[in-house]
mmCIF file of C-alpha atoms and ligand atoms in Angstrom:
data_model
loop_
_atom_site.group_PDB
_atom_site.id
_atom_site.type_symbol
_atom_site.label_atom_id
_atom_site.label_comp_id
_atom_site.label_asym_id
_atom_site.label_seq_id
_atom_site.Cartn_x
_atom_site.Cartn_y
_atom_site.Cartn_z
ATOM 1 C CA UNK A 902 129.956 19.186 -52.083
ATOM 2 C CA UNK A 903 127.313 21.400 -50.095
ATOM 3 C CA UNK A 904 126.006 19.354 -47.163
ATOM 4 C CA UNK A 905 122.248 18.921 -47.329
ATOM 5 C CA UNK A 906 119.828 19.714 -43.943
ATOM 6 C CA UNK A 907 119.456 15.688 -43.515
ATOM 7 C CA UNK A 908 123.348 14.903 -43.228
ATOM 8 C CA UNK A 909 123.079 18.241 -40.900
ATOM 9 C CA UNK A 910 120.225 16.516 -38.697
ATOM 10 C CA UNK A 911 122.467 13.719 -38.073
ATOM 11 C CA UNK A 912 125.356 15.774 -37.203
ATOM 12 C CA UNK A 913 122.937 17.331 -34.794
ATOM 13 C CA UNK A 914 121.554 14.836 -33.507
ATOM 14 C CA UNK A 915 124.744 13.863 -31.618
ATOM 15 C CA UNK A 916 125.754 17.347 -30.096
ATOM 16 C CA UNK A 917 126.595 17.865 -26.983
ATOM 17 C CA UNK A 918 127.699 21.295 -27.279
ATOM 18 C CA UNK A 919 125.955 22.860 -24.497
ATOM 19 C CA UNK A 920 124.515 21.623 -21.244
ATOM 20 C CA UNK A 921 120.687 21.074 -22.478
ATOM 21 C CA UNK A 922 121.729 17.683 -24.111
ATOM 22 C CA UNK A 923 122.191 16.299 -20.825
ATOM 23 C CA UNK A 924 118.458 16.569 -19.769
ATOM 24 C CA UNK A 925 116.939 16.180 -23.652
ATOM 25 C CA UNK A 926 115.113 12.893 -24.823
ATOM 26 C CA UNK A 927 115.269 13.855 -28.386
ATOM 27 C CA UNK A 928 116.753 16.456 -30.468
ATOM 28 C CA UNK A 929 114.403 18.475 -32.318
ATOM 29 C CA UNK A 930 116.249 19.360 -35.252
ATOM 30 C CA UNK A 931 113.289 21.082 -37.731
ATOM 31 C CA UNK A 932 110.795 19.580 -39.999
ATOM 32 C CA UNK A 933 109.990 20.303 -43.314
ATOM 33 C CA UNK A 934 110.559 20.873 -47.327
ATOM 34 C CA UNK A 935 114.350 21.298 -48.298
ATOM 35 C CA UNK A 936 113.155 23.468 -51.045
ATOM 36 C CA UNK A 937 110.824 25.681 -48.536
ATOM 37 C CA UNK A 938 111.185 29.681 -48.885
ATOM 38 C CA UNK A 939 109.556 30.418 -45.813
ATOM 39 C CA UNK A 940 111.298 29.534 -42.458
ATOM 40 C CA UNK A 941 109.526 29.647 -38.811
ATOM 41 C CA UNK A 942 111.485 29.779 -36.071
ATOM 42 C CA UNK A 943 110.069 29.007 -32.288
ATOM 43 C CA UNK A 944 111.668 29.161 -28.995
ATOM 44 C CA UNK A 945 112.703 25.612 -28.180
ATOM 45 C CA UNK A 946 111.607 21.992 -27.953
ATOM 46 C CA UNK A 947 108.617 21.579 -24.573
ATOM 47 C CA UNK A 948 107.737 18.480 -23.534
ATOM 48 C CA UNK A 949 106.006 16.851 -26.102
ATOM 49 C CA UNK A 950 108.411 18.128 -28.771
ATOM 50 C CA UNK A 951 111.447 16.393 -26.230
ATOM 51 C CA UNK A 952 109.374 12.893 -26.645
ATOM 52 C CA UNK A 953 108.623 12.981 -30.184
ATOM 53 C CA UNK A 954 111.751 15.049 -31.651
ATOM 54 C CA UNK A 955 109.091 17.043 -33.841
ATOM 55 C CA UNK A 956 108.639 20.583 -33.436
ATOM 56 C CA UNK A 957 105.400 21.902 -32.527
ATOM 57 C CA UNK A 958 103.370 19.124 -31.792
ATOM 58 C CA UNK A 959 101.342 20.031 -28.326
ATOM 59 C CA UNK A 960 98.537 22.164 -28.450
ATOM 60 C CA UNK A 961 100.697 24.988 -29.657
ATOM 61 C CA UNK A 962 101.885 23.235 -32.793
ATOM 62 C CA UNK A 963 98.053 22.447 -33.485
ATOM 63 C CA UNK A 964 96.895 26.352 -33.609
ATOM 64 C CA UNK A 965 99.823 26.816 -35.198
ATOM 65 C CA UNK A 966 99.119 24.140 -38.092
ATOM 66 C CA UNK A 967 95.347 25.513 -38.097
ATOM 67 C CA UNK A 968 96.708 29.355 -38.707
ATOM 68 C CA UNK A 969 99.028 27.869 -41.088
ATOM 69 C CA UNK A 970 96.281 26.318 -42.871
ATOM 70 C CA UNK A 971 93.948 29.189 -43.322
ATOM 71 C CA UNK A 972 96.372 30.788 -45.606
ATOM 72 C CA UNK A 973 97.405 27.524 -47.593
ATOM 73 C CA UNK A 974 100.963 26.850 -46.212
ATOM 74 C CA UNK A 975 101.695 23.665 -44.290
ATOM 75 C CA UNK A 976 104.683 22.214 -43.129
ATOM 76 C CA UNK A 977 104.582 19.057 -45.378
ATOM 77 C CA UNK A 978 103.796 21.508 -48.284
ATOM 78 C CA UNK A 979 105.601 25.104 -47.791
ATOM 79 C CA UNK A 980 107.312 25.894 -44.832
ATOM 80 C CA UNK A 981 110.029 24.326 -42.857
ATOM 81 C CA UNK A 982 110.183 24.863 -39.040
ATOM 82 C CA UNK A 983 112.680 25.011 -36.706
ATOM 83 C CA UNK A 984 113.753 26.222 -33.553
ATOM 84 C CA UNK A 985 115.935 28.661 -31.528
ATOM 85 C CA UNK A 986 117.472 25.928 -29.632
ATOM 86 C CA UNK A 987 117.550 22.450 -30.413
ATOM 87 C CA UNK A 988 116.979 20.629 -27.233
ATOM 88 C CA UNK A 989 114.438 20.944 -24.235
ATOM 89 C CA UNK A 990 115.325 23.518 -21.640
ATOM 90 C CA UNK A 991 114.120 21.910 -18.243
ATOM 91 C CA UNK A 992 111.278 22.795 -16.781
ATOM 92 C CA UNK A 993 110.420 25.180 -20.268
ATOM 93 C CA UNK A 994 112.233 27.645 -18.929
ATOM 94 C CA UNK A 995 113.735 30.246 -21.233
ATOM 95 C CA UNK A 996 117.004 28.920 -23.266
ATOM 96 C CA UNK A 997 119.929 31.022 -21.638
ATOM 97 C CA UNK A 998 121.682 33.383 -23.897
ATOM 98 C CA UNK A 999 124.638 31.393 -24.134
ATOM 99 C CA UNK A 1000 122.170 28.446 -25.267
ATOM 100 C CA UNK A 1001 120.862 30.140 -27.871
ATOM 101 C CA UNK A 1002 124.190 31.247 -28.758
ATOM 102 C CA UNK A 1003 125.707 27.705 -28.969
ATOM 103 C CA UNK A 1004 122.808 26.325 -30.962
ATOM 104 C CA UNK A 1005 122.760 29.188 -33.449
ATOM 105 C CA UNK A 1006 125.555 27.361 -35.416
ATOM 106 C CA UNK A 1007 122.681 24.837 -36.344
ATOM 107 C CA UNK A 1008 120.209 27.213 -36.925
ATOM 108 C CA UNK A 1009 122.773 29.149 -38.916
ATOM 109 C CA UNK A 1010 123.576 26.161 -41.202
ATOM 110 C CA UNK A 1011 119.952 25.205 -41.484
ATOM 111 C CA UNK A 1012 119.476 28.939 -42.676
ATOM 112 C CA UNK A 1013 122.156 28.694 -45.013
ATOM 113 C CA UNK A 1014 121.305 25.668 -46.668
ATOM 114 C CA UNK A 1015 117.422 26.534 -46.622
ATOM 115 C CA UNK A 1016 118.106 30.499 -48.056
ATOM 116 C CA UNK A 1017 114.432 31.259 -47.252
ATOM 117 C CA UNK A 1018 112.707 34.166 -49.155
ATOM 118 C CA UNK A 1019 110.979 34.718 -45.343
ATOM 119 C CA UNK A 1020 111.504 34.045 -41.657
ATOM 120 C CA UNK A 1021 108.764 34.241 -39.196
ATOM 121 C CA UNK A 1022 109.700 34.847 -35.558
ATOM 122 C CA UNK A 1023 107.617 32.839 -33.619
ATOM 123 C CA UNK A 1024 107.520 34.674 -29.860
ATOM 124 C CA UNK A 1025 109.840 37.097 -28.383
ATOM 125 C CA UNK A 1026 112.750 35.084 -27.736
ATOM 126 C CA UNK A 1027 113.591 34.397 -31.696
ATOM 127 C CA UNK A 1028 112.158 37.711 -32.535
ATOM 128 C CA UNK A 1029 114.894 39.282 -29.987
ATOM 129 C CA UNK A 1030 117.765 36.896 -30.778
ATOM 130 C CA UNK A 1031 116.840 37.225 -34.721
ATOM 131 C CA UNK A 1032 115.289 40.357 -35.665
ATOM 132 C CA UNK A 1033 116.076 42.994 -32.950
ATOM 133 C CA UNK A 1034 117.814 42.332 -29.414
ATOM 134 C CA UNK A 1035 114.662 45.173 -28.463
ATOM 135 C CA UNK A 1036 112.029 43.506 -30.701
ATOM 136 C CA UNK A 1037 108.290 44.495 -28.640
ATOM 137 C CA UNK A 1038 105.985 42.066 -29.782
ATOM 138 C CA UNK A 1039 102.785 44.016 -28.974
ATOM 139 C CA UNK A 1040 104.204 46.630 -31.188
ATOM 140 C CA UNK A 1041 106.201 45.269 -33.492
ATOM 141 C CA UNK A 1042 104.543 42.046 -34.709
ATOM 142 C CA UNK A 1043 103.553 41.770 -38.194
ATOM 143 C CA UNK A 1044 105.909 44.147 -39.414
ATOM 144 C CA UNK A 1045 108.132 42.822 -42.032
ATOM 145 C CA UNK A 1046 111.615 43.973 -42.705
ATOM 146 C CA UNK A 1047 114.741 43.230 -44.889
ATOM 147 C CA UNK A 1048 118.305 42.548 -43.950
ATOM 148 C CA UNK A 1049 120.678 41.302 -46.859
ATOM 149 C CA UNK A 1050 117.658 40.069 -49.396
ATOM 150 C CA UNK A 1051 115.538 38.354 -46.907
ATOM 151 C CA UNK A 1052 112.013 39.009 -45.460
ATOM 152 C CA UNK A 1053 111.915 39.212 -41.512
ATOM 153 C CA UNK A 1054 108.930 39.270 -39.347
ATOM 154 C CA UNK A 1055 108.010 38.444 -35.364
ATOM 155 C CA UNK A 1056 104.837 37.375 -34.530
ATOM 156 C CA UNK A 1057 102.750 36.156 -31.306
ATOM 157 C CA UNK A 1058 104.033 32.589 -29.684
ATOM 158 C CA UNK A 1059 101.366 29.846 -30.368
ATOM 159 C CA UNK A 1060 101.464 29.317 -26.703
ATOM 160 C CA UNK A 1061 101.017 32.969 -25.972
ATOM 161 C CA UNK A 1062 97.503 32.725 -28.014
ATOM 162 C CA UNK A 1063 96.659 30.079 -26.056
ATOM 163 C CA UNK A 1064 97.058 31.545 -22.750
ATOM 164 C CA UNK A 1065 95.278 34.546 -24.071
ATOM 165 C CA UNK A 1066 93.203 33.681 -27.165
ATOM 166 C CA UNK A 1067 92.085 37.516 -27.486
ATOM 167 C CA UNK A 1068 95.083 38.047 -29.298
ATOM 168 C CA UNK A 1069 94.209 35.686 -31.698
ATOM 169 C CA UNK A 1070 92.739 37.975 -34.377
ATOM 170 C CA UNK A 1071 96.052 39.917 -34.276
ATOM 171 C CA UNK A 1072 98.262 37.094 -34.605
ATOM 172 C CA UNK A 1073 95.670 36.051 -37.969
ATOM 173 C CA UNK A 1074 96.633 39.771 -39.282
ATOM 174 C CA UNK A 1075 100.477 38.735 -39.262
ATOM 175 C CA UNK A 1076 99.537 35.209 -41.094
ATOM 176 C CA UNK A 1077 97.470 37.266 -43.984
ATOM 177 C CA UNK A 1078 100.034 39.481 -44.309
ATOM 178 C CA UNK A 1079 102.537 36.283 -44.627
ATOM 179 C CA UNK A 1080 100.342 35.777 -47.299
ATOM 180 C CA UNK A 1081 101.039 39.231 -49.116
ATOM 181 C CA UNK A 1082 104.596 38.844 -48.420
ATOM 182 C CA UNK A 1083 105.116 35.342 -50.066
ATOM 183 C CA UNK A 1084 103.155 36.615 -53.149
ATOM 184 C CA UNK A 1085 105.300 39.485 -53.814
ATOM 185 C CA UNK A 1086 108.865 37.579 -52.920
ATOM 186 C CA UNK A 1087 108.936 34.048 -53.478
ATOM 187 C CA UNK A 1088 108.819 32.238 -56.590
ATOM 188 C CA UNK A 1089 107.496 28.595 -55.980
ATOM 189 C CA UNK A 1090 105.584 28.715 -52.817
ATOM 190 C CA UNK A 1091 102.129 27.008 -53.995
ATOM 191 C CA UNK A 1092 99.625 28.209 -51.219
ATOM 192 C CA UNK A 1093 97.193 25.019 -50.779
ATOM 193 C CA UNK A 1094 93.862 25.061 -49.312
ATOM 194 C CA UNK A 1095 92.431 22.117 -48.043
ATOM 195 C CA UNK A 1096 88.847 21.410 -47.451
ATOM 196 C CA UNK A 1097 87.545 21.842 -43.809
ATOM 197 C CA UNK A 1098 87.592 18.467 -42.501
ATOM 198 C CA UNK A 1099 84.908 19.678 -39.403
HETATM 199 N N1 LIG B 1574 107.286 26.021 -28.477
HETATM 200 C C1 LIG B 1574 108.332 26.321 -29.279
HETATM 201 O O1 LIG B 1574 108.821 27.447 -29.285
HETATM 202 N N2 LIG B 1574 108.795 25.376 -30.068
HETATM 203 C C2 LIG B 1574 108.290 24.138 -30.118
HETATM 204 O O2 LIG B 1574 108.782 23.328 -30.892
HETATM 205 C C3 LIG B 1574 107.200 23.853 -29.276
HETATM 206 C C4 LIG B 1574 106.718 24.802 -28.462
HETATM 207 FE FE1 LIG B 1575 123.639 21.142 -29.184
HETATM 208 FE FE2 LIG B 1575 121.714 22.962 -29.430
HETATM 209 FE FE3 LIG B 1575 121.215 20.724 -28.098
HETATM 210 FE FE4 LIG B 1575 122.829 22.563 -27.045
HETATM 211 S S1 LIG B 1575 120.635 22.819 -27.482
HETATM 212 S S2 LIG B 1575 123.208 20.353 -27.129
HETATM 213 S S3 LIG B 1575 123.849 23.368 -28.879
HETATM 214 S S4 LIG B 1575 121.712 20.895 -30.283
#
């Protein structure tokens, strides 16, 4: 019988397979609809993501649920969101390449099991390890491309926009053209738009 992503979250909630689970609180595993066809995929858990074991909850996770929003996809709804590496790196620094490489058999299962329409590469360090080991955000973000029947695209970190909100409007560009994408590949994405609550 094919495993489902919630007996894979408790398999990965016990791994130990690489050094980060001796400094994580929680294991971030992903959040979101089994039957999503659009996956995001961030860096790695920070500090508020290590206490809660949600991805993308600090004030990253919030402009990311507010871009998500403006184009009717949610992660309760429509997406399902991940990460590159499934525990905290101290200090937030970067995940060391053979990090990433040891968690990619969860993200790996997660993918197969998901078999999104889309992925969205959220910063340079899943763009890189995901789309293309040379992948320039400033010049390559919002591009879409295929490989074997899925939709790939990198786009600005959350945290990047915060740190320099001018980039903002670029970063909107990739989410509306999200938009395009998921109307021309997937088949039962519902984009919902709720009211302004402000
Ligand atoms: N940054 C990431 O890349 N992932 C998270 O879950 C939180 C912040
Ligand atoms: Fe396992 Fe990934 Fe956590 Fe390393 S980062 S212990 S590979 S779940």
């Amino acid at each position: 019988m094919e495993k489902t992503l919630q007996q894979l979250r408790q398999q990965c909630l016990g791994c130990t397979a690489c050094p980060l689970a001796q400094t994580r609180t929680n294991v971030v595993f992903g959040t979101g609809r089994e039957d999503a066809e659009i996956l995001l995929i961030g860096e790695g858990p920070g500090e508020n993501e290590d206490l809660t074991g949600q991805p993308f909850v600090g004030r990253g996770g919030q402009l990311l649920d507010k871009m998500l929003a403006a184009v009717g996809l949610s992660r309760k709804e429509n997406v399902y969101i991940a990460n590159m590496v499934k525990c905290r790196p101290p200090h937030n620094r970067d995940p060391l390449p053979e990090e990433q490489e040891q968690c990619m058999t969860w993200l790996r299962q997660q993918t197969a099991i998901l078999r999104p329409k889309i992925i969205v590469c959220l910063g340079r360090i899943s763009a890189c390890r995901i789309i293309d080991p040379a992948f320039k955000v400033t010049r390559q973000h919002g591009v879409f491309i295929e490989r074997k029947g899925v939709w790939l695209m990198g786009t600005l970190h959350p945290a990047a926009l915060l740190r320099n909100p001018t980039q903002k409007p670029a970063a909107f560009a990739d989410f509306l053209a999200l938009r395009d994408k998921i109307g021309e590949c997937c088949t039962h994405t519902q984009l919902i738009y709720q009211e302004e609550s402000v």
